[in-house]
XYZ file of C-alpha atoms in Angstrom:
651
model
C 103.156 165.642 86.225
C 103.449 167.229 90.874
C 103.569 163.254 92.866
C 101.226 163.839 95.790
C 102.780 161.659 98.095
C 101.115 160.375 101.743
C 102.802 158.219 104.297
C 104.830 155.098 103.224
C 104.637 156.251 99.188
C 107.415 156.647 97.080
C 107.519 157.849 93.399
C 110.464 157.591 91.508
C 113.113 160.664 90.986
C 114.046 161.441 87.180
C 117.391 163.209 88.107
C 119.886 163.833 91.001
C 119.651 167.966 91.417
C 117.413 169.104 93.314
C 116.275 171.057 96.228
C 113.671 170.421 98.846
C 111.552 173.578 100.478
C 110.079 172.785 103.461
C 107.385 175.507 104.464
C 106.710 175.884 107.962
C 104.756 177.701 110.708
C 107.242 178.497 112.677
C 111.363 178.555 112.573
C 112.055 175.281 112.139
C 115.253 173.443 112.205
C 116.199 171.831 109.897
C 119.198 169.153 109.276
C 119.922 165.542 107.374
C 121.609 163.188 107.375
C 123.449 160.143 105.195
C 122.773 156.114 105.594
C 124.222 153.272 104.304
C 122.154 150.482 102.924
C 120.307 149.707 105.981
C 119.716 153.280 107.051
C 122.232 153.441 110.003
C 124.653 156.879 110.091
C 128.230 156.611 110.172
C 128.673 159.157 112.381
C 128.539 162.931 112.807
C 130.415 163.512 109.589
C 127.071 161.861 107.994
C 124.938 164.758 108.956
C 124.367 167.778 108.145
C 122.659 170.413 110.005
C 122.861 174.351 111.078
C 126.554 174.032 112.800
C 128.174 172.117 110.062
C 125.746 172.997 107.490
C 127.655 171.422 104.013
C 128.304 167.537 103.245
C 129.762 166.314 99.168
C 126.676 166.960 97.316
C 124.661 168.540 99.977
C 123.578 171.455 101.747
C 121.044 173.059 104.542
C 120.305 175.918 105.984
C 122.602 178.018 108.231
C 120.023 178.945 110.961
C 116.071 178.217 112.042
C 113.288 179.256 109.908
C 109.937 178.886 108.588
C 110.830 178.072 104.749
C 113.977 176.537 103.498
C 115.292 175.498 100.189
C 118.245 171.936 100.934
C 120.226 171.667 97.738
C 120.639 168.060 97.198
C 122.892 166.575 94.226
C 122.527 163.033 94.730
C 125.436 162.161 92.624
C 128.632 163.805 94.366
C 127.218 162.016 97.550
C 130.911 159.780 98.725
C 130.088 155.633 97.886
C 128.841 154.331 100.595
C 125.610 156.420 101.130
C 121.673 154.841 100.078
C 119.903 157.103 101.539
C 119.002 161.165 102.822
C 117.049 161.590 105.003
C 115.305 164.589 105.726
C 114.905 165.818 109.580
C 113.052 168.825 111.292
C 113.497 170.087 115.400
C 111.874 172.707 116.614
C 114.337 175.203 117.922
C 114.977 174.693 122.120
C 114.654 177.907 124.370
C 113.293 180.885 121.621
C 110.437 181.650 122.695
C 108.816 179.294 120.109
C 106.302 175.999 119.921
C 108.078 173.477 121.969
C 105.325 170.332 119.656
C 104.811 170.260 116.512
C 100.703 170.417 116.934
C 100.816 173.976 117.910
C 101.911 175.056 114.667
C 100.865 174.876 110.801
C 101.261 171.210 109.042
C 104.550 171.659 107.662
C 105.421 171.108 103.892
C 107.913 169.729 102.219
C 108.528 169.231 98.298
C 110.982 167.460 96.683
C 111.948 170.127 92.826
C 113.733 170.648 90.213
C 117.150 173.762 90.488
C 114.515 175.809 88.464
C 111.134 174.780 91.586
C 109.360 171.994 88.386
C 107.755 170.562 91.667
C 108.601 166.672 91.037
C 106.926 165.411 94.793
C 104.945 166.975 97.369
C 103.944 165.572 101.587
C 101.998 167.871 103.485
C 103.246 166.726 107.560
C 99.700 166.192 108.744
C 98.765 163.528 112.573
C 101.791 165.318 115.050
C 101.089 166.458 118.214
C 103.291 165.822 121.255
C 106.882 165.486 118.673
C 108.830 168.378 119.190
C 111.326 166.275 115.638
C 110.636 164.566 112.309
C 112.098 162.610 109.924
C 110.095 164.482 106.968
C 111.088 162.161 104.148
C 114.449 160.192 102.669
C 115.904 160.475 99.250
C 116.892 156.154 98.431
C 119.006 153.810 95.901
C 116.868 150.943 95.004
C 118.544 149.046 91.866
C 120.398 152.403 90.423
C 117.948 154.145 90.610
C 116.975 157.161 93.046
C 113.748 157.408 94.372
C 111.113 159.995 97.192
C 109.401 157.910 100.320
C 106.958 160.700 102.355
C 108.087 159.053 105.997
C 106.705 161.820 108.831
C 107.503 159.517 111.585
C 107.399 162.120 114.823
C 109.917 161.891 117.892
C 108.480 163.809 121.261
C 111.488 163.069 122.756
C 113.474 165.846 119.963
C 116.104 165.748 117.792
C 118.024 163.453 120.485
C 115.879 160.135 119.885
C 115.345 161.205 116.323
C 118.884 160.620 116.181
C 119.857 158.186 117.741
C 116.790 155.794 115.864
C 119.318 156.560 113.412
C 122.176 154.993 115.449
C 124.312 157.697 116.373
C 126.348 157.393 118.880
C 125.971 160.838 121.661
C 123.412 161.593 120.257
C 121.829 163.397 122.701
C 125.377 165.693 122.426
C 125.136 165.885 118.834
C 121.464 167.416 120.173
C 122.329 169.952 122.152
C 126.032 170.730 119.996
C 122.899 171.097 117.302
C 120.419 173.610 119.111
C 123.735 175.284 120.623
C 123.948 175.927 116.384
C 120.394 177.025 116.585
C 120.566 179.436 119.570
C 124.012 181.783 117.995
C 122.553 181.845 115.086
C 119.176 183.725 116.091
C 121.172 185.809 118.277
C 122.828 187.513 115.350
C 120.218 187.319 112.640
C 118.530 190.038 112.607
C 114.766 189.157 113.043
C 112.643 190.402 109.567
C 109.702 191.825 110.059
C 106.183 191.170 111.155
C 103.739 190.817 107.967
C 101.495 194.437 107.927
C 98.798 193.356 105.522
C 96.214 190.928 105.804
C 97.239 188.590 103.943
C 100.233 188.350 106.039
C 101.789 188.978 102.670
C 105.086 191.610 103.042
C 106.892 193.107 99.750
C 109.801 190.918 97.876
C 112.206 191.943 95.246
C 112.435 189.883 93.288
C 116.826 189.845 92.023
C 117.411 188.777 88.878
C 118.029 184.748 89.405
C 121.377 182.826 88.110
C 121.013 180.506 84.927
C 119.226 177.502 86.344
C 121.656 173.887 85.751
C 121.177 171.517 82.651
C 122.325 173.420 80.246
C 126.591 173.222 81.502
C 125.016 176.622 84.180
C 125.104 176.465 88.223
C 122.674 176.414 90.113
C 120.798 178.622 92.901
C 120.345 176.625 95.761
C 119.587 179.694 98.789
C 117.259 178.639 101.296
C 114.289 180.178 101.242
C 113.110 183.486 103.844
C 111.571 183.247 106.689
C 108.598 184.462 106.195
C 106.013 183.788 108.621
C 103.225 182.416 106.098
C 104.754 179.351 104.371
C 103.860 179.293 100.717
C 100.789 177.583 98.714
C 101.845 173.895 98.377
C 99.911 173.425 95.220
C 101.089 177.257 94.060
C 104.413 177.417 94.029
C 106.338 180.423 94.764
C 107.254 182.288 90.739
C 110.138 183.444 89.498
C 110.506 186.893 87.819
C 112.010 186.413 84.787
C 115.617 187.002 83.921
C 116.826 189.705 82.028
C 118.331 188.763 78.721
C 122.561 189.411 78.514
C 123.374 193.459 78.057
C 119.648 194.400 78.353
C 118.322 197.060 79.947
C 117.131 197.305 83.725
C 113.990 195.710 84.370
C 112.281 197.539 87.505
C 108.938 196.216 87.202
C 109.328 193.557 90.362
C 107.271 190.627 89.695
C 106.874 189.502 92.743
C 105.376 193.481 94.170
C 102.213 192.225 95.048
C 99.405 194.199 96.286
C 96.968 194.274 99.745
C 93.156 195.774 99.185
C 92.988 198.661 99.955
C 95.328 200.351 100.177
C 96.670 203.623 98.796
C 97.678 203.451 96.355
C 101.917 203.279 95.780
C 102.636 206.954 93.621
C 103.361 206.468 90.260
C 106.755 206.432 88.314
C 108.010 208.518 86.460
C 106.581 207.762 82.336
C 109.994 205.876 80.840
C 111.656 207.707 77.650
C 111.090 205.310 74.576
C 113.368 202.695 74.337
C 114.610 202.783 77.989
C 113.166 200.668 81.174
C 111.152 203.264 84.034
C 112.276 204.301 86.303
C 112.674 203.210 90.250
C 109.896 205.097 92.983
C 110.223 205.359 96.476
C 106.822 203.632 98.181
C 107.234 201.442 95.343
C 106.146 198.268 98.555
C 102.752 197.932 99.677
C 101.358 199.531 103.183
C 98.742 201.737 104.492
C 100.966 204.582 104.271
C 104.062 206.058 102.560
C 106.313 204.750 105.945
C 104.424 201.431 106.145
C 105.333 201.168 102.592
C 109.187 202.958 101.937
C 109.788 200.123 105.777
C 107.697 197.747 102.619
C 110.756 198.765 100.028
C 113.110 198.506 102.146
C 113.155 195.314 103.451
C 112.014 194.256 100.197
C 116.340 195.576 98.948
C 117.531 194.267 101.765
C 115.878 189.948 101.356
C 117.283 191.128 97.070
C 120.193 191.544 97.482
C 120.509 188.961 99.895
C 119.606 186.602 97.794
C 121.335 187.664 94.100
C 124.608 187.174 96.255
C 123.629 183.416 97.817
C 122.797 182.771 93.767
C 125.982 184.446 92.579
C 128.120 182.464 95.787
C 126.272 179.123 95.009
C 126.863 179.645 91.019
C 130.211 179.919 91.540
C 131.042 177.265 94.392
C 128.802 174.778 92.345
C 131.959 176.076 89.483
C 134.520 175.675 91.271
C 133.254 172.238 92.321
C 132.241 170.816 88.677
C 135.433 171.623 87.229
C 137.484 169.170 90.479
C 135.647 166.837 89.647
C 136.946 166.727 85.905
C 140.114 167.573 85.977
C 140.388 164.826 89.070
C 138.603 162.954 86.194
C 141.040 163.588 83.774
C 144.282 163.462 85.463
C 143.147 159.766 86.573
C 142.792 158.656 83.280
C 146.526 158.177 81.915
C 146.512 158.999 78.673
C 145.484 162.191 79.980
C 149.859 161.540 80.542
C 150.736 161.061 77.198
C 151.617 164.428 75.720
C 149.423 167.431 75.955
C 145.992 165.551 76.496
C 146.544 166.278 80.259
C 147.155 170.608 80.170
C 144.392 170.656 77.399
C 141.953 169.004 79.825
C 142.820 171.876 82.672
C 142.738 174.952 80.142
C 138.907 173.636 78.847
C 138.559 173.183 83.254
C 139.337 175.689 84.036
C 137.654 177.519 80.843
C 134.017 176.622 81.882
C 134.881 177.016 85.554
C 135.495 181.613 84.225
C 132.575 180.935 81.762
C 130.223 179.799 83.979
C 131.571 182.226 86.950
C 131.541 184.991 84.576
C 128.543 184.793 83.353
C 127.335 184.509 87.265
C 128.993 187.563 87.751
C 126.542 189.878 85.165
C 123.757 188.401 86.316
C 125.228 190.000 89.782
C 126.090 192.943 88.744
C 122.440 193.572 86.837
C 120.776 193.172 90.349
C 123.148 195.084 91.953
C 122.727 197.848 89.279
C 119.317 197.409 89.366
C 118.567 198.295 93.836
C 121.580 200.804 93.373
C 118.855 202.638 91.679
C 116.106 202.027 93.669
C 118.323 203.075 96.687
C 119.326 205.806 95.225
C 115.905 207.388 95.370
C 114.485 205.616 98.127
C 117.632 206.754 100.148
C 116.353 210.812 99.988
C 112.664 210.498 100.741
C 113.282 208.368 104.516
C 111.790 209.965 106.589
C 113.404 210.513 109.643
C 113.251 208.539 111.593
C 114.150 206.312 108.818
C 116.626 208.687 107.887
C 120.891 209.224 108.649
C 122.287 211.462 110.373
C 123.368 213.520 107.200
C 119.945 213.616 105.357
C 118.485 217.154 105.233
C 115.273 216.190 106.904
C 116.325 216.268 111.026
C 117.651 219.304 109.415
C 113.534 220.030 109.666
C 112.164 218.242 111.685
C 110.021 217.831 115.212
C 108.903 215.834 117.417
C 106.130 213.587 116.462
C 102.692 212.906 117.575
C 102.706 209.233 116.725
C 105.393 206.598 117.331
C 106.662 205.742 113.982
C 106.914 202.116 112.382
C 110.226 201.886 113.104
C 113.576 203.278 114.003
C 117.599 202.249 111.789
C 120.224 202.112 114.034
C 122.632 201.379 111.264
C 123.644 200.486 107.948
C 124.282 196.867 106.345
C 126.503 195.326 103.341
C 128.273 192.560 101.551
C 131.588 192.708 99.955
C 130.248 192.582 96.555
C 129.580 195.675 96.680
C 130.493 197.917 99.466
C 128.688 201.120 98.849
C 125.227 199.194 98.288
C 123.674 199.881 101.995
C 121.311 198.869 103.286
C 119.141 200.536 106.005
C 118.799 198.826 109.274
C 116.332 198.541 110.704
C 114.399 198.168 113.896
C 110.687 197.795 114.858
C 109.293 200.021 117.605
C 108.724 199.581 120.129
C 111.844 197.358 120.226
C 111.539 193.881 120.975
C 114.804 192.984 121.969
C 117.540 194.742 123.498
C 121.077 196.067 122.428
C 124.378 195.895 123.035
C 127.203 197.823 122.218
C 130.698 195.691 121.838
C 133.519 198.302 123.247
C 135.505 195.125 122.984
C 138.176 194.048 120.670
C 136.879 192.355 117.640
C 138.462 191.064 114.096
C 137.936 193.543 111.894
C 140.156 195.437 110.729
C 138.096 198.407 111.535
C 139.249 197.173 115.641
C 142.624 196.124 114.885
C 143.207 199.625 113.641
C 141.605 202.061 117.155
C 142.755 201.719 119.657
C 141.723 199.927 122.809
C 140.652 203.975 124.496
C 139.398 204.814 121.100
C 136.652 201.733 121.069
C 135.344 202.636 124.578
C 134.919 206.466 122.856
C 132.937 204.857 120.349
C 131.049 202.288 121.433
C 130.024 204.931 124.587
C 128.837 208.014 121.417
C 126.914 205.669 119.657
C 125.094 204.808 122.260
C 124.447 208.046 122.898
C 123.101 208.507 118.847
C 120.540 205.444 119.204
C 119.632 207.179 122.493
C 118.474 210.572 120.879
C 117.586 208.886 117.758
C 114.650 207.510 119.333
C 114.227 210.238 121.611
C 113.587 212.425 118.089
C 110.856 209.913 117.114
C 109.383 208.821 120.211
C 106.638 211.490 120.871
C 107.011 214.479 124.183
C 106.970 212.908 127.319
C 106.456 209.463 126.259
C 109.846 207.947 126.590
C 112.456 208.522 128.939
C 116.502 208.101 129.378
C 118.273 206.656 131.811
C 122.510 206.088 132.504
C 124.187 203.346 134.496
C 128.489 204.906 134.480
C 129.495 203.617 137.586
C 133.223 205.975 136.901
C 132.269 208.261 134.763
C 134.610 207.417 132.117
C 131.803 208.890 129.448
C 131.625 211.697 130.925
C 132.327 212.952 127.585
C 130.241 211.444 125.192
C 127.056 211.729 127.315
C 127.224 215.282 127.126
C 125.104 216.303 124.659
C 122.665 214.813 126.820
C 123.449 215.802 129.858
C 124.151 219.810 128.431
C 120.194 219.357 126.567
C 118.098 218.497 129.466
C 117.029 215.601 127.967
C 118.315 212.824 131.144
C 115.557 212.764 133.826
C 118.362 212.639 135.938
C 121.904 212.132 135.884
C 123.557 209.773 134.202
C 124.852 207.025 138.107
C 128.249 206.866 139.250
C 129.206 204.657 141.676
C 128.049 201.147 143.944
C 124.326 203.579 145.224
C 124.262 204.679 141.938
C 123.862 201.280 140.268
C 121.639 200.401 142.804
C 119.462 203.033 142.859
C 118.141 202.649 139.570
C 118.238 198.827 138.966
C 115.660 198.886 142.041
C 113.482 202.332 140.183
C 113.896 199.735 136.955
C 113.093 196.213 138.598
C 109.983 197.685 141.032
C 108.294 199.280 137.526
C 108.767 196.102 136.022
C 107.509 194.147 138.926
C 103.335 197.095 139.007
C 103.518 196.793 135.690
C 103.216 192.925 135.208
C 102.046 192.652 138.169
C 99.185 195.032 136.321
C 98.911 193.533 133.368
C 97.758 190.418 134.925
C 96.000 191.689 137.444
C 93.499 193.541 134.727
C 93.946 196.685 136.302
C 96.446 199.131 133.935
C 94.857 201.331 135.771
C 95.766 201.211 139.193
C 99.664 201.885 138.790
C 101.133 204.254 141.430
C 101.223 207.981 140.548
C 104.485 208.380 140.980
C 105.259 205.496 138.387
C 106.650 206.333 134.638
C 104.308 205.875 131.789
C 106.964 206.818 129.632
C 109.330 203.381 127.721
C 111.768 202.961 129.261
C 115.940 203.608 127.749
C 118.757 201.762 129.728
C 122.020 202.600 128.771
C 125.622 200.314 131.055
C 128.509 201.536 129.830
C 131.477 200.122 131.520
C 130.083 196.692 132.552
C 130.631 194.480 134.340
C 132.140 197.640 136.770
C 130.733 198.994 139.081
C 128.123 196.241 139.446
C 127.581 193.345 142.208
C 126.050 190.128 141.738
C 122.271 191.427 142.615
C 123.297 193.465 140.362
C 123.988 191.427 137.432
C 120.739 189.599 139.067
C 118.500 192.573 137.654
C 120.188 193.044 135.290
C 119.199 189.848 133.587
C 115.409 191.302 134.382
C 115.308 193.480 132.563
C 117.037 192.302 130.050
C 114.575 188.933 129.905
C 111.279 190.554 131.259
C 111.777 194.789 130.775
C 110.945 194.725 126.908
C 107.334 192.960 127.705
C 106.533 196.061 129.755
C 108.977 199.268 127.880
C 112.280 199.169 129.844
C 115.038 198.874 126.986
C 118.702 197.789 127.280
C 121.533 198.744 126.224
C 124.993 198.000 126.469
C 128.173 198.242 126.647
C 130.254 196.834 127.118
C 133.577 195.067 126.522
C 131.733 190.990 126.263
C 135.580 189.447 128.014
C 136.012 191.534 130.736
C 132.584 189.879 131.969
C 134.368 186.565 131.333
C 134.289 185.588 135.259
C 130.642 185.349 135.550
C 131.770 183.276 132.999
C 128.360 181.774 131.349
C 125.327 182.834 133.554
C 125.849 185.596 130.908
C 125.559 183.991 127.930
C 121.455 184.369 128.029
C 122.388 187.862 128.956
C 124.367 188.452 125.595
C 122.174 186.691 123.205
C 118.848 188.280 124.465
C 120.237 191.398 123.570
C 120.851 192.854 119.732
C 125.174 193.542 118.649
C 126.319 196.378 117.123
C 129.520 197.614 117.105
C 131.281 200.603 117.013
C 132.845 200.328 114.387
C 132.459 198.802 111.148
C 132.293 194.194 111.779
C 130.861 191.809 109.473
C 128.547 190.134 112.092
C 124.784 190.259 111.630
C 123.466 187.325 109.520
C 119.909 188.233 107.892
C 117.224 185.725 108.454
C 116.717 183.886 104.835
C 120.607 182.624 104.026
C 122.320 183.623 106.095
C 125.167 185.934 104.965
C 127.058 187.444 107.401
C 126.631 191.418 106.545
C 128.808 194.078 108.087
C 127.079 196.849 110.338
C 128.671 200.227 109.980
C 127.034 202.290 112.888
C 125.146 205.734 112.331
C 128.098 208.878 112.468
C 126.756 212.621 112.495
C 128.744 214.037 110.089
C 132.174 215.633 110.679
C 131.019 219.632 112.817
C 127.769 218.800 112.030
C 125.721 220.162 114.993
C 122.565 218.151 114.103
C 122.613 216.171 117.345
C 122.444 220.018 119.689
C 119.565 220.997 117.773
C 117.833 217.229 117.709
C 118.363 217.767 121.168
C 116.701 220.552 122.155
C 113.696 220.561 120.274
C 113.291 217.817 122.609
C 114.203 218.972 125.667
C 111.510 221.968 124.575
C 108.482 219.425 123.920
C 110.016 218.058 126.788
C 109.330 221.342 128.592
C 106.480 222.550 126.966
C 104.165 219.555 126.171
C 104.393 221.063 121.979
C 106.631 219.863 118.806
């Protein structure tokens, strides 16, 4: 029976391998400290946080999220640890709430690894606090217990760490917030809820076997969904498929909303065969929305399936190391062949657990691959790759689509399973196409000049797609090319006539374009504040604006850099978006003054690179940029249709 704790109440823990599940109404930072019998923290090496998420017996989330799962193995903690304190803090500088009184009361549950709740605690009564010690696990007379704490700190993370005796607490708090900011900058933003209940569709990958029968745990963090789970009803997991059994496409966690149109019916299965996957098997008010939700469900499923597999493998390796250490520390193992037998047995158990985890992962990957095979051909043009035949019959739409595809994502466990990276429209965040040399293998094999060319070609493909999916004359593209070095890559945009003016060159051209867009942002903001949107000057273009900047910072003086930062910060809210094509190293002379600019933009690359993180478990995903098929004229054809629609006002 679940113990529902109130502040100060404790409860005995029946086991030592646990998960701590946290749900909040906004993204929070989750961490934990290890303390001695007096609760004092020995040093930074006893603190788990997003910048250092793993300690012996403890793992926390790598980024801020609205939901977390912390994995705890009390038996694996260092001998001097008598207390584990779970900490929550609001991320600074993320544009979110700055006090817990402005968000829903956080809910914390201590559970077994199979999700069974042992004790829960709702942190009520918080107001000006921006950090809180939620609960603590403590050892008393050889037994572990949990206590509901709920101690808030208006002084934030630094005050909370200082209260636990951490030296240089303010410096460590700054380091943690910096790690959180970096995680948010590289993370793909999760989609907002679209249904009346605030739910969005999620697939349920087959969970790895739960421990208790000598099998590995499944401790990946929970998703960063905007709404917390209902405390009294933990989210169910799918039943694992029987070993060797058929793949189940039923997706138990897929939910329906009322009254959206029902998803298309699955084709009848042959006797003895599993049901086949269906494109649009998700909630939504239209087919496009269902496909959007389905793609994001596949994204989340793959992230969680791989997290479960990697966690199981880590557990198997850790258990083997512990068994070997115990066996070899016994002097009797040095007599005869006992030591060799212990090694063989430990490795055999490791291999068995790893094989089980891989079999579970392979079932999930097969399910997702089959689903991808039917979803990809059904995607509408905004979601489709350039090689999809839908582009050959594309017509400029009369409505803005829900989202836009900006590339593909995949993980090393199955590189051929590509997930479309869809971002919402209108754009909420600009893009930075990194033309510098990264650590990826693809970048190492590409010359510097070729990287620059590919980066600008990637920007042109993104701009062309945006122009193609917006209604006629509702999206305008401006280009700054100070030295004229991108003339070849820009040729499709220039010769089609979709640009309102030639690419701006030289310092004067840079200044003119930035002044024009800065004026537009100022005027629209003033009109909105005054409630007089209909009083804008007649020469102001009401369309969404995209500024492509090539070869930054060449041709930019200090004033131009300031204007660029202003556009990145204030532009998206009034329809002005930034697409930077730049090598950050070349702008290093500006120092940290440009750090907010880079963080405000979603970084993508012109070649494959594993730098993006998902919003659920924080895997490093390999990003594949968009490409047109070799020898294809699809880009010119699409831009010609856009230019015709702009001239005639028709499709």
